[in-house]
Short mmCIF file of C-alpha atoms in Angstrom, two decimals:
data_model
loop_
_atom_site.label_atom_id
_atom_site.label_comp_id
_atom_site.label_asym_id
_atom_site.label_seq_id
_atom_site.Cartn_x
_atom_site.Cartn_y
_atom_site.Cartn_z
CA MET A 1 -15.25 -20.27 -4.18
CA THR A 2 -17.81 -17.45 -2.62
CA ARG A 3 -17.02 -14.80 -1.45
CA LYS A 4 -18.53 -13.21 1.63
CA GLY A 5 -17.46 -9.84 2.12
CA PRO A 6 -14.65 -7.53 0.50
CA GLU A 7 -10.99 -8.48 0.32
CA ILE A 8 -8.30 -6.28 1.12
CA LEU A 9 -4.68 -6.35 0.38
CA ILE A 10 -2.60 -4.29 1.78
CA TYR A 11 0.69 -4.02 0.00
CA GLY A 12 4.34 -2.76 1.84
CA ILE A 13 6.68 -1.42 -0.48
CA GLY A 14 10.15 -1.26 0.40
CA ASN A 15 13.85 -2.28 1.24
CA PRO A 16 14.41 -3.15 4.76
CA GLY A 17 18.02 -2.72 4.80
CA ARG A 18 17.71 0.97 3.75
CA GLN A 19 17.03 2.99 6.65
CA ASP A 20 13.88 4.93 6.05
CA ASP A 21 12.86 2.84 2.92
CA ALA A 22 11.69 0.08 5.25
CA LEU A 23 8.21 2.13 6.07
CA GLY A 24 6.22 0.33 3.87
CA ILE A 25 7.46 -3.05 4.94
CA LEU A 26 7.14 -2.08 8.67
CA LEU A 27 3.53 -0.62 8.19
CA ALA A 28 2.63 -3.74 6.39
CA GLU A 29 3.68 -5.97 8.92
CA LYS A 30 1.92 -4.05 12.19
CA ILE A 31 -1.12 -4.34 9.95
CA GLU A 32 -0.84 -8.24 9.32
CA GLN A 33 -0.25 -8.43 12.75
CA TRP A 34 -3.41 -6.44 13.79
CA ALA A 35 -5.79 -8.00 10.95
CA ALA A 36 -4.35 -11.47 12.43
CA GLU A 37 -5.03 -10.23 16.30
CA LEU A 38 -8.81 -9.50 14.88
CA CYS A 39 -9.12 -12.13 12.86
CA TYR A 40 -9.62 -10.11 9.85
CA SER A 41 -9.16 -12.97 7.17
CA PHE A 42 -10.29 -10.78 4.43
CA ILE A 43 -6.70 -8.66 4.97
CA THR A 44 -3.86 -10.09 2.68
CA VAL A 45 -0.63 -8.41 3.33
CA GLU A 46 2.31 -8.50 0.71
CA GLN A 47 5.30 -6.98 0.93
CA CYS A 48 8.12 -6.55 -1.98
CA TYR A 49 11.33 -4.09 -2.95
CA GLN A 50 9.46 -2.88 -6.10
CA LEU A 51 6.10 -3.12 -7.72
CA ASN A 52 6.44 -5.16 -10.93
CA ILE A 53 4.00 -5.83 -13.81
CA GLU A 54 3.04 -9.22 -12.55
CA ASP A 55 0.98 -7.22 -9.66
CA ALA A 56 -1.30 -6.12 -11.81
CA GLU A 57 -2.78 -10.01 -11.68
CA LEU A 58 -2.61 -9.70 -8.04
CA ILE A 59 -4.78 -6.67 -7.20
CA SER A 60 -7.58 -7.99 -10.01
CA HIS A 61 -8.53 -10.07 -7.26
CA TYR A 62 -9.31 -7.43 -4.44
CA ASP A 63 -11.94 -5.10 -3.82
CA LEU A 64 -10.03 -2.89 -2.06
CA VAL A 65 -5.48 -2.39 -2.29
CA ILE A 66 -3.16 0.06 -0.52
CA PHE A 67 0.14 0.49 -1.28
CA LEU A 68 2.59 1.40 1.31
CA ASP A 69 5.61 3.24 0.51
CA ALA A 70 8.07 5.37 2.02
CA SER A 71 7.83 9.33 0.38
CA VAL A 72 10.71 11.97 0.11
CA LYS A 73 7.97 14.51 -1.49
CA GLU A 74 7.99 17.96 0.13
CA GLU A 75 4.23 18.15 0.36
CA ILE A 76 3.92 15.45 3.16
CA THR A 77 4.94 16.63 6.47
CA ASP A 78 4.17 13.33 7.85
CA ILE A 79 1.64 10.48 5.78
CA SER A 80 -0.49 11.12 3.39
CA ILE A 81 -3.18 9.05 1.55
CA GLU A 82 -4.17 9.28 -2.06
CA ARG A 83 -6.68 7.63 -4.51
CA VAL A 84 -4.51 6.14 -7.25
CA THR A 85 -6.22 6.60 -10.93
CA PRO A 86 -5.07 4.02 -13.32
CA HIS A 87 -2.91 4.83 -16.17
CA LEU A 88 -0.61 3.03 -18.61
CA LYS A 89 2.10 5.92 -18.76
CA THR A 90 5.69 4.86 -18.02
CA ASP A 91 9.29 5.87 -18.08
CA PHE A 92 11.49 3.96 -20.67
CA ASN A 93 12.81 2.18 -17.85
CA MET A 94 10.95 -0.83 -16.74
CA HIS A 95 13.06 -1.82 -13.72
CA SER A 96 9.88 -0.45 -11.33
CA VAL A 97 6.54 0.38 -12.02
CA THR A 98 4.27 2.80 -10.23
CA PRO A 99 0.62 1.90 -8.47
CA ALA A 100 -0.93 3.77 -11.09
CA PHE A 101 0.81 1.86 -14.08
CA VAL A 102 0.13 -1.88 -12.04
CA ALA A 103 -3.63 -0.52 -12.09
CA GLY A 104 -3.90 0.39 -15.10
CA LEU A 105 -2.38 -2.90 -16.77
CA SER A 106 -5.07 -4.59 -14.18
CA GLU A 107 -7.97 -2.57 -15.63
CA ASN A 108 -6.26 -3.07 -19.18
CA ILE A 109 -5.75 -6.66 -18.92
CA TYR A 110 -7.86 -8.08 -16.52
CA SER A 111 -10.96 -5.92 -16.42
CA ARG A 112 -10.73 -5.53 -12.92
CA ILE A 113 -9.91 -2.83 -11.36
CA PRO A 114 -10.12 -2.49 -7.39
CA GLU A 115 -10.56 0.93 -5.59
CA ILE A 116 -6.71 1.90 -4.74
CA PHE A 117 -4.82 3.71 -2.79
CA GLN A 118 -1.43 5.16 -2.14
CA LEU A 119 -0.65 5.92 1.53
CA HIS A 120 2.76 7.81 1.46
CA ILE A 121 4.91 8.12 4.72
CA LYS A 122 7.49 10.49 4.83
CA ALA A 123 11.16 9.52 5.01
CA SER A 124 14.51 11.39 5.06
CA LYS A 125 17.38 9.16 5.29
CA PHE A 126 18.34 5.73 3.13
CA ASN A 127 21.92 4.58 4.21
CA PHE A 128 22.46 1.18 4.51
CA MET A 129 22.11 -1.14 7.48
CA GLU A 130 20.40 1.54 9.65
CA PRO A 131 17.85 1.94 11.89
CA LEU A 132 14.81 3.99 11.11
CA THR A 133 15.38 7.68 11.74
CA GLY A 134 13.51 8.98 14.91
CA GLU A 135 11.21 11.41 12.35
CA ALA A 136 10.31 8.12 10.51
CA ALA A 137 9.29 5.79 13.49
CA GLU A 138 6.72 8.74 14.37
CA ASN A 139 5.36 8.72 10.98
CA LEU A 140 5.15 5.13 10.87
CA ASP A 141 2.98 5.06 14.25
CA ARG A 142 0.79 7.87 13.15
CA ALA A 143 0.50 6.14 9.50
CA PHE A 144 -0.30 2.51 11.76
CA ILE A 145 -3.15 4.53 13.20
CA HIS A 146 -4.51 6.46 9.97
CA LEU A 147 -4.59 3.07 8.24
CA LYS A 148 -6.63 1.25 10.83
CA GLU A 149 -8.90 3.77 10.63
CA PHE A 150 -9.48 3.91 7.04
CA ILE A 151 -9.59 0.41 6.66
CA ILE A 152 -12.29 0.24 9.27
CA ALA A 153 -14.16 3.42 7.74
CA TRP A 154 -14.14 1.72 4.25
CA LEU A 155 -15.53 -1.71 5.65
CA ALA A 156 -18.56 0.14 6.91
CA ARG A 157 -19.16 2.32 3.66
CA LYS A 158 -19.29 -1.20 2.47
CA LYS A 159 -21.28 -2.42 4.89
CA SER A 160 -23.95 0.70 4.42
CA GLY A 161 -23.60 0.82 0.80
CA THR A 162 -22.33 4.15 0.26
CA SER A 163 -19.16 4.71 -1.47
#
């Protein structure tokens, strides 16, 4: 198959049954709908409760990968996006892995590393079967606007040949 342009993977992480933990999944769904409305067939959306080592093979097929996840980091007030640097360091427990570890595996096994970013969305409550908190819902809206702008800017840089 011949590729006509860059391929983008949006990967929502979270548990939709755990209040604000649903943020990554909900944002992925919003981006999927937006991409469909614009006929952006080069955007693929995946969702999962957590990353696994098998995701290294998945990301190796894309030019840009953006992981979306709820965050409780104190330094994040609403949303934050950061470039992911691949590495193979992990905790002894391999129940779930980080985007950086998945990127490191992709680089190590498949000799392929896309541009990878992680979008953190500030969350505060993780109760079972509860709706998003008001603050998380506002952060979801901010994240949606920011992510659309990020994707459009990234595509423009690729089209112009700048990084």
